[in-house]
Tab-separated table of C-alpha atoms and ligand atoms in Angstrom:
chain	number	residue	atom	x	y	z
K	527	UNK	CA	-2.280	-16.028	-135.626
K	528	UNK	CA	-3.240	-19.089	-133.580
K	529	UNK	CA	-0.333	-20.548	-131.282
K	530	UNK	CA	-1.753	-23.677	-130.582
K	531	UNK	CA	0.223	-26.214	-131.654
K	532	UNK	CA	-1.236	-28.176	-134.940
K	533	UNK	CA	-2.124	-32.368	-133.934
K	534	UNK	CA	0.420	-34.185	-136.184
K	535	UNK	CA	-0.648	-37.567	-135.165
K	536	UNK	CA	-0.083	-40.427	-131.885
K	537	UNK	CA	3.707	-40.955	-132.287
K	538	UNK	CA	4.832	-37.294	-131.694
K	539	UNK	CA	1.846	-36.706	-128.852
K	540	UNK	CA	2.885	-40.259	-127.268
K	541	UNK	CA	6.927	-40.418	-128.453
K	542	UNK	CA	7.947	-41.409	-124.864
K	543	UNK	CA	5.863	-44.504	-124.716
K	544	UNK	CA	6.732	-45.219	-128.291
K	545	UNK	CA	10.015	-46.909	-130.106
K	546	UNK	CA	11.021	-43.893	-131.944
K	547	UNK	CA	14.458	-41.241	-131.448
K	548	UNK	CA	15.349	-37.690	-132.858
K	549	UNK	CA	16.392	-38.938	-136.063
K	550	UNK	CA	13.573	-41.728	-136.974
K	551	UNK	CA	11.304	-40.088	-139.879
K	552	UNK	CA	7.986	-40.818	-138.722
K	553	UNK	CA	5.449	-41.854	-141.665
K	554	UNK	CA	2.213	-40.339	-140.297
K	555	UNK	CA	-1.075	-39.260	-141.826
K	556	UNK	CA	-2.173	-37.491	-138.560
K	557	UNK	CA	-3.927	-40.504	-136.973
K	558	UNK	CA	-5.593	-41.186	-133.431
K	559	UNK	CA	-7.157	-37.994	-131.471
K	560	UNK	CA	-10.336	-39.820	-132.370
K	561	UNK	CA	-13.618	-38.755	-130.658
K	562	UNK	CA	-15.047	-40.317	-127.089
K	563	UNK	CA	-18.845	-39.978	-127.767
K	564	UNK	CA	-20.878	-40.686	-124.720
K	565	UNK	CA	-24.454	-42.236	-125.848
K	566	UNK	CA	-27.364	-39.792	-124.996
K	567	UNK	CA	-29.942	-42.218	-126.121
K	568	UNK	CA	-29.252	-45.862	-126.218
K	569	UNK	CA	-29.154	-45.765	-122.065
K	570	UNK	CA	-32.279	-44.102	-121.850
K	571	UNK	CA	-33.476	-46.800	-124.534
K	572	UNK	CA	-32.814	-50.145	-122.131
K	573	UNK	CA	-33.649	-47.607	-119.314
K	574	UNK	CA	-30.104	-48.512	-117.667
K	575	UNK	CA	-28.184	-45.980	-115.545
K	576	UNK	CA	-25.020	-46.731	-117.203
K	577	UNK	CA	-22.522	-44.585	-118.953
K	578	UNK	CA	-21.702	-46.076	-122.605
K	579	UNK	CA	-18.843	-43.854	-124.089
K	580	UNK	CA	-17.829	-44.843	-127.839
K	581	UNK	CA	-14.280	-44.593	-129.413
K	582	UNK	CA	-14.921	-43.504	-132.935
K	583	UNK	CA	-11.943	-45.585	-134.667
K	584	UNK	CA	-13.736	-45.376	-137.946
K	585	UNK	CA	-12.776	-41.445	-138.196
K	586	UNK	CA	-8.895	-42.142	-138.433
K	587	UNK	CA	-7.275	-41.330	-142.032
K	588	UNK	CA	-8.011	-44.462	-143.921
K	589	UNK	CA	-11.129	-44.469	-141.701
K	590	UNK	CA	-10.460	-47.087	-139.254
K	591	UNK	CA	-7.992	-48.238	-135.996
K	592	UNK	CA	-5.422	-49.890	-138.189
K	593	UNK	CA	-4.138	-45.882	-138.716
K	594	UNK	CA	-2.752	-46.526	-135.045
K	595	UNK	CA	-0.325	-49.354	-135.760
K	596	UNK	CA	0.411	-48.912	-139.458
K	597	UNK	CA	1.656	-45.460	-138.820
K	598	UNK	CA	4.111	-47.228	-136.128
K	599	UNK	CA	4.893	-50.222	-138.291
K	600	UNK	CA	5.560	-48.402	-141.647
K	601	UNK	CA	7.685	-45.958	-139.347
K	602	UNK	CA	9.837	-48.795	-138.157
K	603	UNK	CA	10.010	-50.262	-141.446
K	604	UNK	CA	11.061	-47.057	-143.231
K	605	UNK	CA	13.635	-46.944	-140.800
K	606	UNK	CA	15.213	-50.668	-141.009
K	607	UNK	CA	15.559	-49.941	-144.994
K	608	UNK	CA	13.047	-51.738	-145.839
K	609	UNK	CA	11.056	-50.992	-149.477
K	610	UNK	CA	8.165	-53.172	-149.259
K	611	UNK	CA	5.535	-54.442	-146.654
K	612	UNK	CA	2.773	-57.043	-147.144
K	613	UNK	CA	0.155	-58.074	-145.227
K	614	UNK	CA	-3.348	-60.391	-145.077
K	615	UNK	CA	-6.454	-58.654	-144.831
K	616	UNK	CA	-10.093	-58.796	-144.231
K	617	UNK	CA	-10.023	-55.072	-145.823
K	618	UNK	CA	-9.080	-52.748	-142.942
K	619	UNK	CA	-5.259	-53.447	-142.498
K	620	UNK	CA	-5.405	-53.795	-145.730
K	621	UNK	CA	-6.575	-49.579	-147.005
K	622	UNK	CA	-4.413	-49.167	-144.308
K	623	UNK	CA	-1.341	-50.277	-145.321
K	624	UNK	CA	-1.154	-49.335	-148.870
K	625	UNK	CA	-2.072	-45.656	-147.262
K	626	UNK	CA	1.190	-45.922	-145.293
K	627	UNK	CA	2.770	-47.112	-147.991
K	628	UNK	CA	2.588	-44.192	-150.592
K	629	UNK	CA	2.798	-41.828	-147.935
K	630	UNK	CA	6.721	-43.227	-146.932
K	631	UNK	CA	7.059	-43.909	-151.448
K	632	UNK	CA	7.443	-48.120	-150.662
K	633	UNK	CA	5.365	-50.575	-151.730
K	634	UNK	CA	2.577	-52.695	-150.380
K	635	UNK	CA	1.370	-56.304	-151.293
K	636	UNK	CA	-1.875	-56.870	-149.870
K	637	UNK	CA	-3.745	-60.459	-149.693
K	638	UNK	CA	-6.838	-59.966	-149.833
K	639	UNK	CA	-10.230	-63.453	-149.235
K	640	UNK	CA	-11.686	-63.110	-153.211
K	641	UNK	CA	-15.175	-61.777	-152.840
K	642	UNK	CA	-15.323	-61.415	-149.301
K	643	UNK	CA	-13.907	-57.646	-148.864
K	644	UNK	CA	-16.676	-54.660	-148.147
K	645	UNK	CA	-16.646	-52.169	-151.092
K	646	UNK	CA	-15.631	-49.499	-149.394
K	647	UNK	CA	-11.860	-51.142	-148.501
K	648	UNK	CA	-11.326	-52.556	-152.003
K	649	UNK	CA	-11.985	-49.165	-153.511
K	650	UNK	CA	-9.679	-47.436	-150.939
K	651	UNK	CA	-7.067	-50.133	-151.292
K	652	UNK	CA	-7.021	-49.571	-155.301
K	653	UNK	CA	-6.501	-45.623	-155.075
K	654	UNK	CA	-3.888	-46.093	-152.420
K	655	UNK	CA	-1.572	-48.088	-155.258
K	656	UNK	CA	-1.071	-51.262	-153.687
K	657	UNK	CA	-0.733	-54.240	-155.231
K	658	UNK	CA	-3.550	-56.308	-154.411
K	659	UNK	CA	-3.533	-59.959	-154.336
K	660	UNK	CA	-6.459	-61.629	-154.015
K	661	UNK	CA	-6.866	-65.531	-152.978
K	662	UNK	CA	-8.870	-68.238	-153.299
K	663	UNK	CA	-8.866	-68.398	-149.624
K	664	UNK	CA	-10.014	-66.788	-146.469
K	665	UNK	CA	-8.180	-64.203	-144.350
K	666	UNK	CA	-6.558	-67.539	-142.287
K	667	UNK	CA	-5.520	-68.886	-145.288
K	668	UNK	CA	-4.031	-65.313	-146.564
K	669	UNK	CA	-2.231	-65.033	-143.231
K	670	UNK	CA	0.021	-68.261	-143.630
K	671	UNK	CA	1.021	-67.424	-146.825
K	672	UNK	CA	2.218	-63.864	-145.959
K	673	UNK	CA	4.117	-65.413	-142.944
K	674	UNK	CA	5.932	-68.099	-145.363
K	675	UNK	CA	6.025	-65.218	-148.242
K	676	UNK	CA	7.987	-63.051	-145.642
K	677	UNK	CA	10.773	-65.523	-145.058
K	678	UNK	CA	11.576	-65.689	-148.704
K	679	UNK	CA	10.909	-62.483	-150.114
K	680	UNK	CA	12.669	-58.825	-149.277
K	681	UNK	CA	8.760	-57.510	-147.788
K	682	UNK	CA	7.992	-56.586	-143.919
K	683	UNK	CA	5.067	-58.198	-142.630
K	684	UNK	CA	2.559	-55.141	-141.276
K	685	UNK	CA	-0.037	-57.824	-139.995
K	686	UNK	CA	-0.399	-57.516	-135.940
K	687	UNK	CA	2.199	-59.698	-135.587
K	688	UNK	CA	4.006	-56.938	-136.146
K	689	UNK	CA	5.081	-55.801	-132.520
K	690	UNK	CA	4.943	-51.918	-133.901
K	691	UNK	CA	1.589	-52.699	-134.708
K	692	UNK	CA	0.371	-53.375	-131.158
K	693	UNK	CA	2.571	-50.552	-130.014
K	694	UNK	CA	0.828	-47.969	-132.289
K	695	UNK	CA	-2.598	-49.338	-131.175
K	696	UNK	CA	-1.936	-49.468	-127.772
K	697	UNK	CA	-2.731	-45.558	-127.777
K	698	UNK	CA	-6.107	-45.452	-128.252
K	699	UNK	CA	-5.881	-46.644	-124.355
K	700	UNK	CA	-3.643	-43.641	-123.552
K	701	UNK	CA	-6.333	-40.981	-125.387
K	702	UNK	CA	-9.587	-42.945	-122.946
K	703	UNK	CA	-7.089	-42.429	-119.923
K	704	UNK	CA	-6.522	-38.666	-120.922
K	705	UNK	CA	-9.764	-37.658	-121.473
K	706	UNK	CA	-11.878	-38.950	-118.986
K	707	UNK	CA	-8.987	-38.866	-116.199
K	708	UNK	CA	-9.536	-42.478	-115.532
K	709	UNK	CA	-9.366	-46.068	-116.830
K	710	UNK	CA	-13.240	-46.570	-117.483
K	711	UNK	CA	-14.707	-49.886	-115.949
K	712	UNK	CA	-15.115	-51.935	-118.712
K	713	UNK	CA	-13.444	-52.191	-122.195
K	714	UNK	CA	-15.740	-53.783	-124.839
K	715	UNK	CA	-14.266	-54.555	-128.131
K	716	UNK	CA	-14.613	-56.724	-131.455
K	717	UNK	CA	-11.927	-59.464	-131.354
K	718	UNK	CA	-10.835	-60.947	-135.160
K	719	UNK	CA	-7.380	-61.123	-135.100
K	720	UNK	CA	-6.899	-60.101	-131.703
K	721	UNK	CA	-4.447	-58.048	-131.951
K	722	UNK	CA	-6.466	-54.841	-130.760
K	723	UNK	CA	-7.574	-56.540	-127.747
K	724	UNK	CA	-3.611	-57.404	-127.113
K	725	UNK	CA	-2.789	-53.526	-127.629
K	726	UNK	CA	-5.573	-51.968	-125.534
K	727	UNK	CA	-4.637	-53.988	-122.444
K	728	UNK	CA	-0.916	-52.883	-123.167
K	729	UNK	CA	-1.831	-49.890	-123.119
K	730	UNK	CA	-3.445	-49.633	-120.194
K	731	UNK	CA	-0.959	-51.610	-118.360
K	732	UNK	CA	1.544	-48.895	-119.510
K	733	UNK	CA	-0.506	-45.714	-118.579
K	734	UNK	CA	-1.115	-47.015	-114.980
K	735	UNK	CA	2.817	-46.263	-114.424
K	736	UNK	CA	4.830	-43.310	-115.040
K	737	UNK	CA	6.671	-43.320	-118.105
K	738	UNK	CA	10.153	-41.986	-116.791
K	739	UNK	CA	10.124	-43.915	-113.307
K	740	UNK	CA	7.829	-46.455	-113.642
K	741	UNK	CA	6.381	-45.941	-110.803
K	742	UNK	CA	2.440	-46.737	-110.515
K	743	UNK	CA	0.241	-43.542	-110.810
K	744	UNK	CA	-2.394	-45.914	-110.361
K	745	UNK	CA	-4.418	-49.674	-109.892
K	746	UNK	CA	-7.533	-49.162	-111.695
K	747	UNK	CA	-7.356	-50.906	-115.556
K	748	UNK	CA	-10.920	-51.840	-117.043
K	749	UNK	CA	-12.104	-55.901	-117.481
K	750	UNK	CA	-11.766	-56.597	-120.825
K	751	UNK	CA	-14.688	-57.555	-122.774
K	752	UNK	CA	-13.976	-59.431	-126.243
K	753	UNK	CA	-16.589	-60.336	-128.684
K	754	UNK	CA	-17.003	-62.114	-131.488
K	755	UNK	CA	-19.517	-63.404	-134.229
K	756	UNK	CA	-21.066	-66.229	-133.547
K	757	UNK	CA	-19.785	-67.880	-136.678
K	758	UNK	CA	-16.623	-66.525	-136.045
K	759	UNK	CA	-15.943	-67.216	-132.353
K	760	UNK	CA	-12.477	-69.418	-131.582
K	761	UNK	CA	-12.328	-67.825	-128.677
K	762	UNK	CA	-16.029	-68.999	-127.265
K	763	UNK	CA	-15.290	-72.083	-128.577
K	764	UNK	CA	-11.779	-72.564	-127.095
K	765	UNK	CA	-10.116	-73.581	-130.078
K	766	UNK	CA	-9.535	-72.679	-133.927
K	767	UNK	CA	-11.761	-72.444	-136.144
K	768	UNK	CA	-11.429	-73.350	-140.173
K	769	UNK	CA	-14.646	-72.262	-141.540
K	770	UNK	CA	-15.367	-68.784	-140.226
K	771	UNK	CA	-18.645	-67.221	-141.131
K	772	UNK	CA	-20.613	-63.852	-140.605
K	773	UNK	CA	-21.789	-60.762	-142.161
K	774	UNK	CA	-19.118	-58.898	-140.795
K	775	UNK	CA	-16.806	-59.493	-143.196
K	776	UNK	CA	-13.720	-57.566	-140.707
K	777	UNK	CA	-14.263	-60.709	-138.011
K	778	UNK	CA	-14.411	-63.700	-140.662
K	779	UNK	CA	-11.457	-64.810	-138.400
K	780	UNK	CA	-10.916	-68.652	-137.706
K	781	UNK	CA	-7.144	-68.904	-136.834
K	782	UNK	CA	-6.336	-65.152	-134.767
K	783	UNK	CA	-2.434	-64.621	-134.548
K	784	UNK	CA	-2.450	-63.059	-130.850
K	785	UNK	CA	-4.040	-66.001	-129.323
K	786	UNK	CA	-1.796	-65.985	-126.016
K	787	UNK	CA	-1.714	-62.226	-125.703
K	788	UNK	CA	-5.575	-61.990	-125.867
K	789	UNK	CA	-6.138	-64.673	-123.534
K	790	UNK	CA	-3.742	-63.156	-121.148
K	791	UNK	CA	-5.863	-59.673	-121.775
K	792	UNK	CA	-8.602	-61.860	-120.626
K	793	UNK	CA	-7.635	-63.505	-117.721
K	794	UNK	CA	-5.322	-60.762	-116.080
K	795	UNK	CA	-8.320	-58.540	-116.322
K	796	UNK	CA	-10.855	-60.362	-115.287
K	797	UNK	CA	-12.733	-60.169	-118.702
K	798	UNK	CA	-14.748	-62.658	-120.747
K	799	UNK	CA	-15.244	-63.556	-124.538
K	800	UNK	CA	-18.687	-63.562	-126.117
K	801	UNK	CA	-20.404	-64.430	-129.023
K	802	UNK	CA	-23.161	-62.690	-130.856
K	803	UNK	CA	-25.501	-63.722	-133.767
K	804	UNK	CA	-25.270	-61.485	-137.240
K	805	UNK	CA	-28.636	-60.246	-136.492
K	806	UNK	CA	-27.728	-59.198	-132.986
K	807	UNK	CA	-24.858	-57.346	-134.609
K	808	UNK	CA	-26.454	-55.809	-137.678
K	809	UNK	CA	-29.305	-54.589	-134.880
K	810	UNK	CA	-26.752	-52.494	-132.713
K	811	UNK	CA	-25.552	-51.451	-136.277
K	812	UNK	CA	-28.479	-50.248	-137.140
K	813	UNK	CA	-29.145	-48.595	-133.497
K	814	UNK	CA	-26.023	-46.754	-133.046
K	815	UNK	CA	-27.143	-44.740	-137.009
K	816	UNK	CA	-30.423	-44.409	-136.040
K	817	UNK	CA	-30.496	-43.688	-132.163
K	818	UNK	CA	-27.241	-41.746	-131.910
K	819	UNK	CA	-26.254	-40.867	-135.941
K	820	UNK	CA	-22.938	-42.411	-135.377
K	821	UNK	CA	-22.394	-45.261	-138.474
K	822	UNK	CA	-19.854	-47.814	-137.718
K	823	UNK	CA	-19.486	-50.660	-139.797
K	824	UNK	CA	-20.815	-53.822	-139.087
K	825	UNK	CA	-17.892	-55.598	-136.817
K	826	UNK	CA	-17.575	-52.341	-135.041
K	827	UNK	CA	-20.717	-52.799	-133.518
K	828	UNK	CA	-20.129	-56.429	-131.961
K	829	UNK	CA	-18.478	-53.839	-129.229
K	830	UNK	CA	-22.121	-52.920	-128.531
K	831	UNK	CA	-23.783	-55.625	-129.135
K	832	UNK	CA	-22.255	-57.265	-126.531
K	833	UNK	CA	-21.991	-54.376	-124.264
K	834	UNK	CA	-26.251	-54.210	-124.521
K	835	UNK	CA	-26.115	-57.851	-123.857
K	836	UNK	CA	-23.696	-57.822	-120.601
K	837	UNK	CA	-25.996	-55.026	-119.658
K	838	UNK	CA	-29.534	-56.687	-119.802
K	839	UNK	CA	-28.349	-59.587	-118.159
K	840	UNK	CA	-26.713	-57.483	-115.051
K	841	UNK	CA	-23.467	-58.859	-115.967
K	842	UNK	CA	-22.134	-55.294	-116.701
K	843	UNK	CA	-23.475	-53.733	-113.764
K	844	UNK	CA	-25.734	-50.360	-113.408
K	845	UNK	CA	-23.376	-47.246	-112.547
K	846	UNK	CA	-20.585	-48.514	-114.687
K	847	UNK	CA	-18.246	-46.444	-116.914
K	848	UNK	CA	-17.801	-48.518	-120.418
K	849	UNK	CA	-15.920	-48.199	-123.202
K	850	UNK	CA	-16.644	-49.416	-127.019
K	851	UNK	CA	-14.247	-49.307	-129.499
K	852	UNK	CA	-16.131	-49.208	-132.781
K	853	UNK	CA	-13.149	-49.793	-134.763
K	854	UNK	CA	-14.323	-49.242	-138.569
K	855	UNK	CA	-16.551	-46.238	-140.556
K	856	UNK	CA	-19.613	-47.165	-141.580
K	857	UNK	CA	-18.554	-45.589	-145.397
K	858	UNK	CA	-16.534	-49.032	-145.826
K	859	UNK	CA	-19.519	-51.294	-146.612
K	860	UNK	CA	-21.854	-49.576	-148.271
K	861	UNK	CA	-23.532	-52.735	-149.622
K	862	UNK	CA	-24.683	-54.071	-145.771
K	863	UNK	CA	-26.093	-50.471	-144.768
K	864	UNK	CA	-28.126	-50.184	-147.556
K	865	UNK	CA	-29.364	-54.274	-147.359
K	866	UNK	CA	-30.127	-53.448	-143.820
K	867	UNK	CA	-32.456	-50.535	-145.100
K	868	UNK	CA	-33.918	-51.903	-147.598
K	869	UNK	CA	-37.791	-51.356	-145.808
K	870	UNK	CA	-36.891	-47.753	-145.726
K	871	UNK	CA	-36.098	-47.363	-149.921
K	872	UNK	CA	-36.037	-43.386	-151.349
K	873	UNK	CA	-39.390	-42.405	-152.396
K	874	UNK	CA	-39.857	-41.293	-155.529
K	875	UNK	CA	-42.142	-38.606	-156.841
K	876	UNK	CA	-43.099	-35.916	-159.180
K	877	UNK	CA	-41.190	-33.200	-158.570
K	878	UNK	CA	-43.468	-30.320	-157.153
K	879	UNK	CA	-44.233	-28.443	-154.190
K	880	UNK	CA	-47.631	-30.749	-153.997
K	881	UNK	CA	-45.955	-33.479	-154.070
K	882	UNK	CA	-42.847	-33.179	-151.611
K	883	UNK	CA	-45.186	-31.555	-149.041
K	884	UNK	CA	-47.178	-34.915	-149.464
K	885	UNK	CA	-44.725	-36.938	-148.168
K	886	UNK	CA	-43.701	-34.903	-145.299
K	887	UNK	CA	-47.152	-34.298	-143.978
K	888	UNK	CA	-47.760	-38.066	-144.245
K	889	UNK	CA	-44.222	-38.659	-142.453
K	890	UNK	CA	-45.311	-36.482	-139.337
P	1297	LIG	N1	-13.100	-54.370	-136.430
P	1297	LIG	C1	-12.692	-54.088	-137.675
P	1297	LIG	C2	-13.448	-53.064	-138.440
P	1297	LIG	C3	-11.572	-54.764	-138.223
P	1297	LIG	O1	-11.184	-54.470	-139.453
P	1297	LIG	C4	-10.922	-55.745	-137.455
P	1297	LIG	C5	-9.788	-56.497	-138.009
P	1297	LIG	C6	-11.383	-55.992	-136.153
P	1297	LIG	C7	-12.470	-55.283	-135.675
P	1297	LIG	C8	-10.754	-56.984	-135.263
P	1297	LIG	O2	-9.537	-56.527	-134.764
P	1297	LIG	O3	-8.134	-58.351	-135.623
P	1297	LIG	O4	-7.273	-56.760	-133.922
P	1297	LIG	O5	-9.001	-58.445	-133.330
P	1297	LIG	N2	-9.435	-56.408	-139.203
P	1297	LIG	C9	-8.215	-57.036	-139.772
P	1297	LIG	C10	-8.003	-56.564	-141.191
P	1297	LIG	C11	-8.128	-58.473	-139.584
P	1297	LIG	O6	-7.390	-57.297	-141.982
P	1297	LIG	O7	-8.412	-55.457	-141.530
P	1297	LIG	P1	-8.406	-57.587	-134.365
């Protein structure tokens, strides 16, 4: 029999960086230990010597990086008593939470923009049991009301405002730092809500010291790249934003919560924010399936996107060691993968040897 010991998820591999004791029951679906794919392709493609390495969020339980915090902040909640959480969503936090939820046996109210969630969410969202709650309004809009909600109602916010959130997410860092042995060069990630671009750059402010003496183990932390759809993009723009618009439907962000934190990410880094058109972001979308048969879903690939961009323009420089987080599967919105393919629709034919032979012969 094997003795390796089975992965049971971030907060028992990372419990001394984490909020939790001996007696806290930890609500876990075995999330993080998600895959660092390096690109074979894409660099060959824009015929840079770089290394691109990709964080595959979007194979966590409820298939995206919201696993990481949810696990913490239903853990914490479970253990203050409480029997219900709530939260706004664009879809993501959303699957997330009422996952959490039925795995501690509490309840989750989820707020959801009407018509503006990708299929694959709702339908997760509905098997999970939560009860969902869906405005006339966009995420923004949902977000205010859960924070007023909260202060009369017996229900835990789980939204990244959430400080267990940030603390759950903040491993993803750790797991880069452990498996390449280093803090790569540059982190490149999609910023909505900015909370994940808060808890990456905590995290990596934490790993550079030693847990127990807090001494440094060492200086480097990557610049922090945040980007954001064009018609989503408060933080190009320096300021809110009231009608957010874009394809990808995760980012349709106006009003983010960790506006401080992520321009403290930012500056303390030495990053930038950038903003990239829908087609720009459907095309690295598209490039990441077809180039390297990893499917992210839409916002994910903004990480890219921009990442390509920085690297054309010499911004991002040749020998460097980059990071994208692609934060979401590409399972969650069916409905833009298939619209983006729609050149490429199944064949259909008689069905005989003739005839399938045919189409292969003509394909080669
Ligand atoms: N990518 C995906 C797939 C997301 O679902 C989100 C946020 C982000 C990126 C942006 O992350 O908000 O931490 O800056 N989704 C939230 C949700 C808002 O409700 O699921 P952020």
């Amino acid at each position: 029999m094997s003795t390796q010991k089975h992965y049971t998820g971030l907060i028992e591999r990372y419990r001394d960086r984490l909020p939790v004791n001996e007696t806290t029951r930890i609500i876990s679906l075995n999330e993080g230990n998600t895959p660092l794919i390096q690109l074979q392709n894409i660099p060959r493609l824009i015929g840079k010597s770089v290394d691109i390495y990709v964080k595959f969020e979007g194979l966590n339980p409820t298939g995206s990086f919201k696993d990481r915090g949810m696990t913490m902040a239903v853990t914490k909640a479970v253990e203050a008593g409480s029997q219900a959480i709530i939260c706004a969503s664009t879809g993501n936090t959303s699957a997330a939470a009422a996952a959490y939820a039925a795995r501690a046996g509490i309840k989750a109210f989820v707020l959801i923009p009407d018509g503006k969630i990708a299929l694959g969410k709702l339908a997760q969202t509905l098997m999970y049991g939560a009860e969902i709650i869906q405005i006339n309004g966009n995420f923004d809009k949902g977000m205010a009301l859960v924070k007023e909600v909260a202060e009369h109602a017996p229900v835990t916010i789980v939204n990244s405002i959430n400080p267990f959130r940030i603390d759950g997410q903040k491993t993803a860092a750790f797991e880069i730092v452990d498996e390449l042995g280093f803090a790569p060069d540059y982190h490149c990630l999609p910023v909505g809500n900015a909370g994940n671009i808060t808890a990456y750059w905590k995290g990596y402010k934490e790993y550079s010291t030693d847990s127990a003496t807090h001494k440094a183990v060492t200086a480097k932390r990557p610049i922090m790249c945040g980007y954001q759809a064009a018609g989503a993009a408060p933080f190009v723009a320096g300021h809110m934003i009231d009608e957010p618009e874009t394809i990808a439907t995760a980012i349709r962000i106006g009003h983010p919560q960790s506006w401080d934190f992520a321009w403290a990410a930012q500056k303390e880094s030495g990053g930038w924010f950038d903003k990239f058109t829908d087609e720009q972001i459907l095309a690295a979308h598209k490039m990441l399936s077809q180039y390297e048969g990893i499917f992210c879903e839409p916002a994910s690939a903004t990480s890219l996107a921009g990442a390509l961009h920085d690297i054309g323009s010499g911004k991002i420089p040749e020998g460097s060691k980059i990071v994208c987080t692609l934060t979401g599967n590409g399972l969650k919105d069916p409905d833009t993968a298939i619209s983006q393919c729609a050149a490429a629709h199944p064949v259909t034919i008689e069905a005989s040897l003739d005839a399938v032979k045919r189409v292969i012969l003509d394909c080669l």
